[in-house]
C-alpha cells in the first residue's frame, strides 16, 4: 500500500485554480461503466509532482480484474448501447460539447497537467489544453463525414461499402503529453462510434481522470469511455492481451510497442503503434540562422526533450560547424529552467526520478564517448528533477547519444559534408518518426523531404503538429497514422455489401 498521505498545499505549490486543488483532494478511482470505483485489489499508488518530489495524490491501481470489468462494460456499450447507433448529428453534438467543456475547464486542466508532468504552465495552458479541445472539435466534425462508396460493379449487382467502427478499443498512452495523447486516441475512436478503455501512464494519471468526469458531465453514455489507471505490466498488459478487445492503440517506447504487438496476436487485434524517435534536424549554411538556431534548439528542449519527434540529432555542415554550433550553444545557455509555474521558464523538470536518472546516465555516456558539452551537461542542484539544457558537440552518428532515444533536454551536434552524406547519416537510425530541414534553397528542401525516411518532415519549422495532418512513424517508430483523415481509417473497418439486382 502507498504510505504517504498527500499534503496537497505543499505538493501543489504554485497552483492557484480552486477547482484543480479541489480535484486533487478528492479520491481518484477507476471509471467503469459510467461509475467511479476503487481497484478491486484495493491497491493505490502515488503520483508525484516532479518539480518538488511531493506526493500529489493516491491513485487506484487497476489490474487485470478491473480491465475485465471495463471490457465487459465497453462491449455492452458497443453491442447494445446508443453510442454506435446514434445519429451522426447527435454524436457530433456531444463531441462538440466535450470540446467546449474542455475549453471551459482549461485553467484547471492546465494546472493539473503542470503539477503532474512538470511542463511549464505557459505550455500546458497555451499549447496542450487548447490542442486537446481542438482535437475533439476536429473529430466532432468528422462524425458526419465518414463515407462509404458505391463501386463500379457489374450492372446486375449493386456493391457498396460501409465504414463501421472497429468495436472495443484499448488505448495505452504515455506521460509526455498526458491529456493530448488521450485526445488523439479518444477523439477519432469516439467519432467513429467505438467504445474505449484508456490507460494513462502511471506518472501522469490526473488529467485523464478529470477528463473522465467531464465526459460524464457532458452526457457520454456509460461504458463508452472507461479509464483504468495502473501500471504497464498489470493494467497495460491486460489490455494488450485481452481476447475481447478489438483494437489496441499505443504510444510509448519501441521496447513496449514490441511487447504489445506480440500480446495482440492472441486474438489478432488491430494494432497501431506510435513509438520513439531520434530525428535528424539538418541546418544548411544558407538557412536563415536567426530562425533556425532557436527553433532547432527548442525542437530539442521543448517539454524538457520528452517528445517522440524531438530533433535531437542536429546536423551542421562541416565547413561552418564551429561557428553554427557556437550559436546553438549560446542559445542553449540562455534557456531558462525552473519552477514550471514561473513565467519565463521554458523548461520544467523531467517527469520522474526514473527519467531523471536515465537522462543523467546519458550525460555521463556522452562525456565518456568523447563528446563535448558545449552547453549544460549536468542536472540542476536541489529538489526536483531539473536538468540543464545540454548540447553535445563533436558527436558522431555512431555514438550511443546519437543512436538511442534519451527523452531529455539533450541534443547532439553532428557534422556533415554534403547533401548525400547528410541523407545517409540522417537515415542511419532505427527510427523514422520525423526530420527537420533548414535551407532557403527550395529545390534542395523538397529533394531532402523525399530522401529522408520519416513520417513527418518539417522545412524551416519544427514540431508543427495539428489534427489536420497525419502523424506516425517509418521503421521502428511504429505504424499506422494518427490524426487527420488517417485516424478514421484506424478506427473503422470496411464492409463490402453485394446485392443481386436481377
Ligand atoms: P513506456 O513504458 O513505453 O510507457 C508507455 C505506456 O505503456 C504507459 O502507459 C505504460 O504504463 C505502458 N506500459 C508499460 N509496459 C507495458 C506492458 N508490458 N504492456 C502494456 N503497457 C505497458 O515508456 P516509459 O517506461 O514511461 O519511458 C521509457 C522510454 O520510452 C522513455 O525514456 C522514452 O525514450 C520512451 N517514450 C516514448 C514516448 C513517445 O511518445 N514515443 C513516450 C514515453 C516514453 P506505465 O506508465 O504504468 O509504465
Ligand atoms: Mg514504464
XYZ file of C-alpha atoms and ligand atoms in Angstrom:
551
model
C 0.000 0.000 0.000
C 1.134 3.539 -0.654
C 2.287 5.130 2.586
C 2.226 8.903 2.411
C -0.963 10.909 2.840
C -0.691 13.619 0.206
C -0.170 17.129 1.552
C -1.932 18.940 -1.260
C -0.887 22.508 -0.305
C 2.758 21.546 -0.190
C 2.742 19.256 -3.231
C 0.714 21.645 -5.404
C 2.785 24.728 -4.607
C 2.250 27.334 -7.290
C -1.197 26.104 -8.318
C -3.938 28.671 -7.885
C -7.007 27.197 -9.509
C -9.501 26.231 -6.809
C -11.143 23.535 -8.963
C -7.732 21.918 -9.577
C -6.993 21.910 -5.844
C -10.447 20.517 -5.019
C -9.930 17.761 -7.583
C -6.567 16.859 -6.018
C -8.214 16.402 -2.617
C -10.988 14.100 -3.900
C -10.486 10.304 -4.207
C -9.018 9.042 -7.508
C -10.829 5.961 -8.725
C -11.376 3.953 -11.899
C -14.120 4.882 -14.368
C -16.018 1.751 -15.360
C -19.478 1.773 -16.945
C -20.013 5.418 -16.028
C -19.267 4.864 -12.330
C -16.181 5.621 -10.239
C -14.910 2.736 -8.166
C -11.732 1.671 -6.356
C -9.477 -1.040 -7.788
C -10.794 -4.490 -6.897
C -7.483 -5.206 -5.164
C -7.922 -2.057 -3.049
C -4.401 -1.011 -4.054
C -3.301 2.548 -4.754
C -0.110 4.232 -5.963
C 1.344 7.712 -5.625
C 1.555 10.336 -8.285
C 4.372 12.834 -7.713
C 4.964 16.465 -8.614
C 8.345 16.257 -10.371
C 9.117 19.913 -9.590
C 9.253 19.270 -5.825
C 9.100 15.452 -5.453
C 5.989 15.661 -3.227
C 3.026 13.273 -3.448
C 0.089 14.941 -5.200
C -2.486 12.178 -4.855
C -3.087 8.470 -4.409
C -4.422 6.739 -7.499
C -6.350 3.471 -7.815
C -4.072 0.709 -9.109
C -6.243 -1.120 -11.610
C -5.152 -4.529 -12.907
C -6.498 -7.453 -14.915
C -9.692 -7.877 -12.846
C -10.603 -4.206 -13.375
C -9.714 -4.355 -17.069
C -12.003 -7.399 -17.438
C -14.903 -5.477 -15.950
C -14.160 -2.411 -18.089
C -14.077 -4.569 -21.232
C -17.474 -6.054 -20.344
C -18.869 -2.528 -19.932
C -17.318 -1.339 -23.190
C -18.576 -4.440 -25.042
C -22.105 -3.920 -23.739
C -21.996 -0.220 -24.651
C -20.827 -1.176 -28.133
C -23.231 -4.048 -28.836
C -26.335 -2.807 -27.034
C -25.766 0.838 -26.226
C -26.773 4.004 -28.014
C -23.310 5.248 -28.978
C -22.511 3.364 -32.206
C -26.118 3.597 -33.392
C -26.693 7.235 -32.533
C -27.480 9.635 -35.363
C -24.193 11.193 -36.526
C -25.542 14.675 -35.810
C -26.284 13.755 -32.245
C -22.884 12.113 -31.741
C -21.171 15.130 -33.286
C -23.101 17.476 -30.986
C -21.913 15.546 -27.961
C -18.319 15.670 -29.161
C -18.531 19.432 -29.803
C -19.880 19.760 -26.279
C -16.893 17.809 -24.937
C -14.537 20.222 -26.753
C -16.368 23.230 -25.294
C -16.297 21.700 -21.810
C -12.520 21.281 -22.083
C -12.179 24.946 -23.079
C -14.288 25.968 -20.097
C -12.036 23.971 -17.762
C -8.772 24.911 -19.466
C -7.213 26.744 -16.491
C -7.914 23.853 -14.177
C -6.715 21.167 -16.600
C -3.549 23.143 -17.397
C -2.607 23.412 -13.729
C -3.235 19.716 -13.147
C -1.087 18.866 -16.180
C 1.747 21.079 -14.974
C 1.602 19.623 -11.464
C 1.650 16.011 -12.634
C 4.042 16.269 -15.574
C 6.204 19.292 -14.699
C 5.785 21.139 -18.007
C 5.711 24.947 -17.749
C 2.195 26.296 -17.244
C 2.650 28.564 -20.231
C 2.829 25.444 -22.458
C 0.097 23.408 -20.777
C -2.245 26.437 -20.859
C -1.370 27.707 -24.348
C -0.454 24.505 -26.168
C -1.578 21.214 -24.588
C -5.089 22.013 -23.390
C -6.160 24.124 -26.417
C -4.856 21.309 -28.655
C -6.913 18.784 -26.671
C -10.095 20.800 -27.274
C -9.218 21.274 -30.972
C -8.633 17.542 -31.407
C -12.096 16.697 -30.057
C -13.586 19.516 -32.158
C -11.786 18.351 -35.309
C -13.069 14.780 -34.876
C -16.553 16.029 -33.967
C -16.528 17.488 -37.487
C -15.643 14.087 -38.952
C -18.622 12.270 -37.398
C -20.962 13.467 -40.154
C -18.400 12.899 -42.928
C -17.434 9.249 -42.683
C -18.448 7.971 -46.101
C -18.697 4.572 -47.737
C -18.506 4.160 -51.514
C -20.544 2.765 -54.348
C -18.303 0.646 -56.545
C -18.432 0.101 -60.332
C -19.797 -3.446 -60.163
C -21.393 -5.482 -62.944
C -24.800 -3.800 -63.617
C -26.672 -6.871 -62.467
C -25.272 -6.282 -58.990
C -25.004 -3.393 -56.605
C -21.878 -3.138 -54.473
C -21.308 -0.574 -51.806
C -19.117 -0.219 -48.744
C -19.975 0.668 -45.172
C -17.404 2.131 -42.821
C -18.142 0.618 -39.448
C -16.497 1.106 -36.056
C -13.889 -1.477 -35.053
C -15.508 -2.146 -31.670
C -13.858 -2.105 -28.257
C -10.553 -0.193 -28.334
C -7.756 -0.390 -25.744
C -5.676 2.781 -25.649
C -2.391 2.924 -23.761
C -0.749 6.325 -23.515
C 2.488 7.889 -22.218
C 3.265 10.698 -19.787
C 4.844 13.342 -22.028
C 1.579 14.942 -23.266
C -0.871 13.175 -20.978
C -4.181 14.778 -21.913
C -3.257 15.449 -25.531
C -2.399 11.780 -26.063
C -5.765 10.869 -24.519
C -7.438 13.208 -27.037
C -5.515 11.774 -30.011
C -6.800 8.347 -29.002
C -10.352 9.100 -27.818
C -11.221 11.781 -30.414
C -11.154 9.626 -33.556
C -12.254 6.439 -31.746
C -15.409 8.136 -30.455
C -16.095 9.919 -33.740
C -16.254 6.530 -35.462
C -18.612 5.058 -32.832
C -16.173 2.831 -30.923
C -16.044 2.281 -27.182
C -12.781 2.644 -25.253
C -10.663 1.561 -22.345
C -7.997 4.185 -21.729
C -4.897 3.516 -19.635
C -2.987 6.685 -18.741
C 0.701 6.467 -17.785
C 1.374 5.762 -14.134
C 3.367 9.012 -13.796
C 0.588 11.316 -15.067
C -2.927 9.980 -14.440
C -4.585 13.172 -13.150
C -5.874 14.942 -16.250
C -7.270 11.743 -17.783
C -9.267 11.181 -14.597
C -10.573 14.750 -14.634
C -11.427 14.304 -18.323
C -13.416 11.203 -17.342
C -15.527 13.335 -15.011
C -16.047 15.953 -17.714
C -17.076 13.295 -20.254
C -19.707 12.004 -17.855
C -20.944 15.545 -17.169
C -21.181 16.186 -20.912
C -23.539 13.194 -21.188
C -21.403 10.450 -22.745
C -23.319 7.176 -22.224
C -21.927 4.774 -19.568
C -19.304 2.291 -20.762
C -18.318 4.296 -23.855
C -15.116 5.537 -22.193
C -13.652 3.569 -19.299
C -10.465 4.731 -17.591
C -8.172 2.295 -15.833
C -5.190 3.812 -14.025
C -2.406 1.450 -13.043
C 0.909 0.054 -14.205
C 2.095 -1.241 -17.554
C 2.653 -4.848 -16.525
C -0.727 -5.028 -14.666
C -3.348 -2.906 -16.400
C -1.474 -2.290 -19.687
C -0.625 -5.900 -20.425
C -4.188 -6.993 -19.511
C -5.441 -4.632 -22.232
C -2.891 -5.788 -24.807
C -3.726 -9.452 -24.189
C -7.475 -9.203 -23.735
C -9.391 -11.582 -26.034
C -12.409 -9.261 -26.256
C -10.607 -6.053 -27.197
C -10.732 -5.498 -30.969
C -8.036 -2.869 -31.368
C -5.130 -1.569 -29.355
C -3.564 1.835 -29.909
C -0.287 2.528 -28.136
C 2.077 5.463 -27.790
C 5.319 4.971 -25.873
C 8.680 3.258 -26.104
C 9.661 1.000 -29.008
C 10.513 -1.696 -26.454
C 6.972 -1.795 -25.010
C 5.497 -1.401 -28.517
C 7.072 -4.741 -29.437
C 5.603 -6.383 -26.314
C 2.148 -5.024 -27.201
C 2.396 -6.279 -30.761
C 3.247 -9.791 -29.546
C 0.484 -9.739 -26.926
C -2.068 -8.666 -29.519
C -1.512 -11.834 -31.563
C -3.798 -13.899 -29.282
C -6.968 -12.570 -30.910
C -5.302 -10.692 -33.795
C -6.229 -7.256 -32.538
C -5.769 -4.406 -34.915
C -2.712 -2.530 -33.691
C -1.394 0.983 -34.174
C 1.914 1.975 -32.627
C 3.441 5.422 -32.228
C 6.908 4.838 -30.816
C 10.239 6.548 -30.271
C 12.391 8.749 -32.459
C 15.868 10.181 -32.940
C 15.106 12.826 -35.513
C 17.710 14.468 -37.732
C 17.389 18.238 -37.775
C 19.560 19.446 -40.631
C 20.859 23.007 -40.787
C 22.325 24.013 -44.161
C 24.539 27.098 -44.037
C 22.214 29.017 -46.386
C 19.380 28.827 -43.807
C 18.035 31.863 -42.007
C 20.102 31.182 -38.904
C 18.226 33.713 -36.777
C 15.200 31.437 -37.121
C 16.948 28.096 -37.418
C 19.035 28.355 -34.238
C 16.260 28.995 -31.677
C 13.685 26.792 -33.401
C 16.045 23.869 -33.875
C 17.188 24.078 -30.262
C 13.618 24.329 -28.947
C 12.985 21.271 -31.120
C 15.329 19.547 -28.653
C 14.316 21.246 -25.401
C 10.532 21.632 -25.728
C 8.796 19.628 -22.972
C 12.258 19.011 -21.452
C 13.081 16.946 -24.519
C 10.388 14.402 -23.675
C 8.959 14.434 -27.174
C 8.990 11.436 -29.504
C 9.600 13.665 -32.542
C 12.311 15.821 -30.846
C 15.031 16.858 -33.298
C 17.883 15.609 -31.164
C 20.466 14.980 -33.904
C 21.382 18.409 -35.179
C 23.383 18.129 -38.381
C 25.603 21.089 -39.248
C 27.728 21.381 -42.416
C 31.389 20.772 -41.614
C 32.860 23.979 -43.089
C 30.634 26.171 -40.867
C 30.380 23.718 -37.936
C 32.245 25.666 -35.216
C 30.508 28.933 -35.923
C 26.981 27.484 -36.052
C 27.485 25.206 -33.050
C 28.611 28.244 -31.066
C 25.328 29.969 -31.905
C 23.365 26.842 -30.898
C 25.291 26.643 -27.609
C 24.780 30.337 -26.832
C 21.058 29.972 -27.341
C 21.039 26.863 -25.105
C 22.844 28.634 -22.276
C 20.108 31.265 -22.145
C 17.119 28.898 -21.974
C 15.630 29.261 -18.505
C 14.957 26.123 -16.464
C 12.991 26.125 -13.236
C 9.636 26.286 -11.453
C 7.039 25.452 -14.114
C 4.605 27.954 -12.589
C 7.063 30.842 -13.002
C 6.624 32.940 -16.160
C 9.677 32.909 -18.406
C 10.868 29.400 -17.604
C 10.889 27.403 -20.828
C 11.885 24.103 -19.227
C 10.446 22.376 -16.192
C 11.732 19.160 -14.625
C 11.684 15.813 -16.388
C 8.736 13.687 -15.373
C 10.110 11.288 -12.761
C 13.103 10.117 -10.731
C 13.444 7.193 -13.168
C 13.608 9.527 -16.175
C 15.977 11.876 -14.316
C 18.396 9.009 -13.615
C 18.108 7.793 -17.184
C 18.934 11.203 -18.661
C 21.775 11.723 -16.158
C 23.139 8.374 -17.319
C 23.220 9.629 -20.914
C 25.037 12.817 -19.826
C 27.817 10.603 -18.433
C 27.778 8.345 -21.509
C 28.148 11.383 -23.788
C 31.200 12.587 -21.854
C 32.694 9.063 -21.821
C 32.169 8.742 -25.569
C 34.257 11.882 -26.090
C 31.506 14.358 -26.916
C 31.957 17.861 -25.562
C 29.181 19.627 -23.608
C 29.028 22.952 -25.464
C 26.135 23.908 -23.170
C 24.823 22.361 -19.945
C 25.870 18.784 -19.283
C 24.610 18.324 -15.717
C 21.462 18.193 -13.597
C 20.369 21.283 -11.670
C 21.225 21.104 -7.947
C 18.372 20.904 -5.423
C 14.872 19.445 -5.212
C 13.004 18.415 -8.343
C 14.092 16.562 -11.461
C 15.622 19.506 -13.344
C 18.312 19.042 -15.989
C 20.295 21.765 -17.738
C 19.579 22.164 -21.439
C 22.513 20.305 -22.897
C 24.143 20.457 -26.304
C 26.855 17.937 -27.029
C 29.289 18.940 -29.791
C 31.803 16.754 -31.651
C 29.311 13.908 -31.754
C 29.472 11.241 -34.423
C 26.405 9.366 -35.528
C 27.670 6.059 -34.098
C 27.820 7.248 -30.514
C 25.130 5.995 -28.128
C 23.939 9.563 -27.546
C 23.269 9.789 -31.294
C 21.593 6.399 -31.621
C 19.406 5.987 -28.519
C 16.343 7.967 -27.575
C 17.331 9.962 -24.472
C 13.973 11.659 -23.864
C 15.537 14.555 -22.010
C 16.839 18.050 -22.894
C 19.924 16.727 -24.641
C 20.926 17.459 -28.228
C 23.845 16.133 -30.286
C 25.527 18.316 -32.930
C 26.943 16.175 -35.744
C 28.985 17.403 -38.723
C 28.124 16.513 -42.336
C 29.898 17.009 -45.640
C 27.176 17.475 -48.252
C 23.577 16.551 -49.153
C 24.378 12.903 -49.883
C 26.283 12.497 -46.658
C 23.533 14.041 -44.532
C 20.831 11.920 -46.172
C 22.911 8.839 -45.367
C 23.625 9.868 -41.776
C 20.120 11.221 -41.185
C 18.614 7.903 -42.280
C 21.224 5.846 -40.442
C 18.967 5.170 -37.429
C 16.461 2.518 -36.444
C 13.828 5.245 -36.028
C 11.862 7.281 -38.572
C 9.317 9.490 -36.877
C 10.313 12.972 -38.006
C 13.025 15.115 -39.590
C 13.782 18.818 -39.987
C 15.484 20.722 -42.816
C 16.714 24.309 -42.691
C 17.571 25.914 -46.043
C 16.463 28.722 -48.347
C 17.015 26.527 -51.428
C 13.506 25.315 -52.317
C 14.657 22.567 -54.670
C 17.039 21.163 -52.097
C 14.344 21.314 -49.401
C 11.918 19.183 -51.429
C 14.623 16.762 -52.575
C 15.640 16.254 -48.960
C 11.994 15.853 -47.865
C 11.715 12.910 -50.271
C 15.047 11.385 -49.313
C 14.563 11.346 -45.537
C 12.833 8.262 -44.169
C 10.446 9.798 -41.670
C 6.694 10.073 -41.165
C 6.843 13.866 -40.828
C 9.321 16.291 -42.421
C 9.463 19.918 -41.311
C 11.032 22.518 -43.622
C 12.143 25.743 -41.915
C 9.996 24.920 -38.886
C 9.875 22.187 -36.258
C 7.305 20.432 -34.046
C 4.436 21.797 -36.121
C 1.592 19.457 -35.164
C -2.095 19.875 -35.869
C -5.004 17.404 -36.012
C -5.424 18.227 -39.716
C -2.158 16.430 -40.642
C -1.223 12.754 -40.214
C 1.389 11.769 -37.634
C 3.250 8.480 -37.307
C 6.434 6.598 -37.973
C 8.591 4.895 -40.557
C 10.784 1.970 -39.454
C 10.817 1.227 -35.711
C 8.953 4.433 -34.904
C 5.774 2.429 -35.392
C 2.961 2.005 -37.871
C -0.463 3.431 -38.520
C -1.089 7.157 -38.850
C -2.895 9.134 -36.184
C -4.624 12.473 -36.764
C -6.174 13.786 -39.963
C -8.425 11.554 -42.012
C -5.951 8.715 -41.452
C -7.176 8.163 -37.893
C -10.633 7.478 -39.329
C -9.053 4.522 -41.151
C -7.515 3.311 -37.883
C -10.837 3.316 -36.062
C -13.153 1.964 -38.778
C -13.337 -1.211 -40.796
C -14.731 -1.518 -44.291
C -17.630 -3.805 -45.104
C -18.363 -4.637 -48.735
C -22.080 -5.269 -49.406
C -23.261 -7.088 -52.577
C -26.823 -7.174 -53.769
C -28.117 -9.012 -56.821
C -30.412 -6.731 -58.834
C -31.984 -9.133 -61.289
P 6.594 3.030 -21.714
O 6.913 2.008 -20.685
O 6.627 2.658 -23.133
O 5.160 3.650 -21.318
C 4.116 3.981 -22.188
C 2.801 3.372 -21.718
O 2.849 1.941 -21.848
C 2.473 3.623 -20.254
O 1.085 3.794 -20.103
C 2.957 2.350 -19.610
O 2.420 2.115 -18.351
C 2.522 1.314 -20.609
N 3.199 0.024 -20.493
C 4.437 -0.244 -19.961
N 4.715 -1.555 -20.030
C 3.638 -2.163 -20.602
C 3.312 -3.512 -20.930
N 4.145 -4.515 -20.696
N 2.123 -3.751 -21.525
C 1.265 -2.761 -21.781
N 1.500 -1.468 -21.470
C 2.688 -1.166 -20.895
O 7.547 4.262 -21.516
P 8.336 4.668 -20.186
O 8.888 3.455 -19.485
O 7.453 5.516 -19.371
O 9.517 5.530 -20.790
C 10.686 4.876 -21.244
C 11.184 5.484 -22.523
O 10.190 5.361 -23.530
C 11.452 6.968 -22.479
O 12.697 7.263 -21.941
C 11.344 7.326 -23.916
O 12.555 7.056 -24.591
C 10.262 6.419 -24.433
N 8.937 7.093 -24.501
C 8.471 7.432 -25.714
C 7.250 8.080 -25.797
C 6.684 8.511 -27.116
O 5.873 9.421 -27.150
N 7.042 7.872 -28.198
C 6.519 8.375 -24.664
C 7.021 7.966 -23.427
C 8.229 7.323 -23.376
P 3.234 2.636 -17.072
O 3.255 4.102 -17.156
O 2.443 2.185 -15.925
O 4.593 2.033 -17.152
Mg 7.172 2.327 -17.931
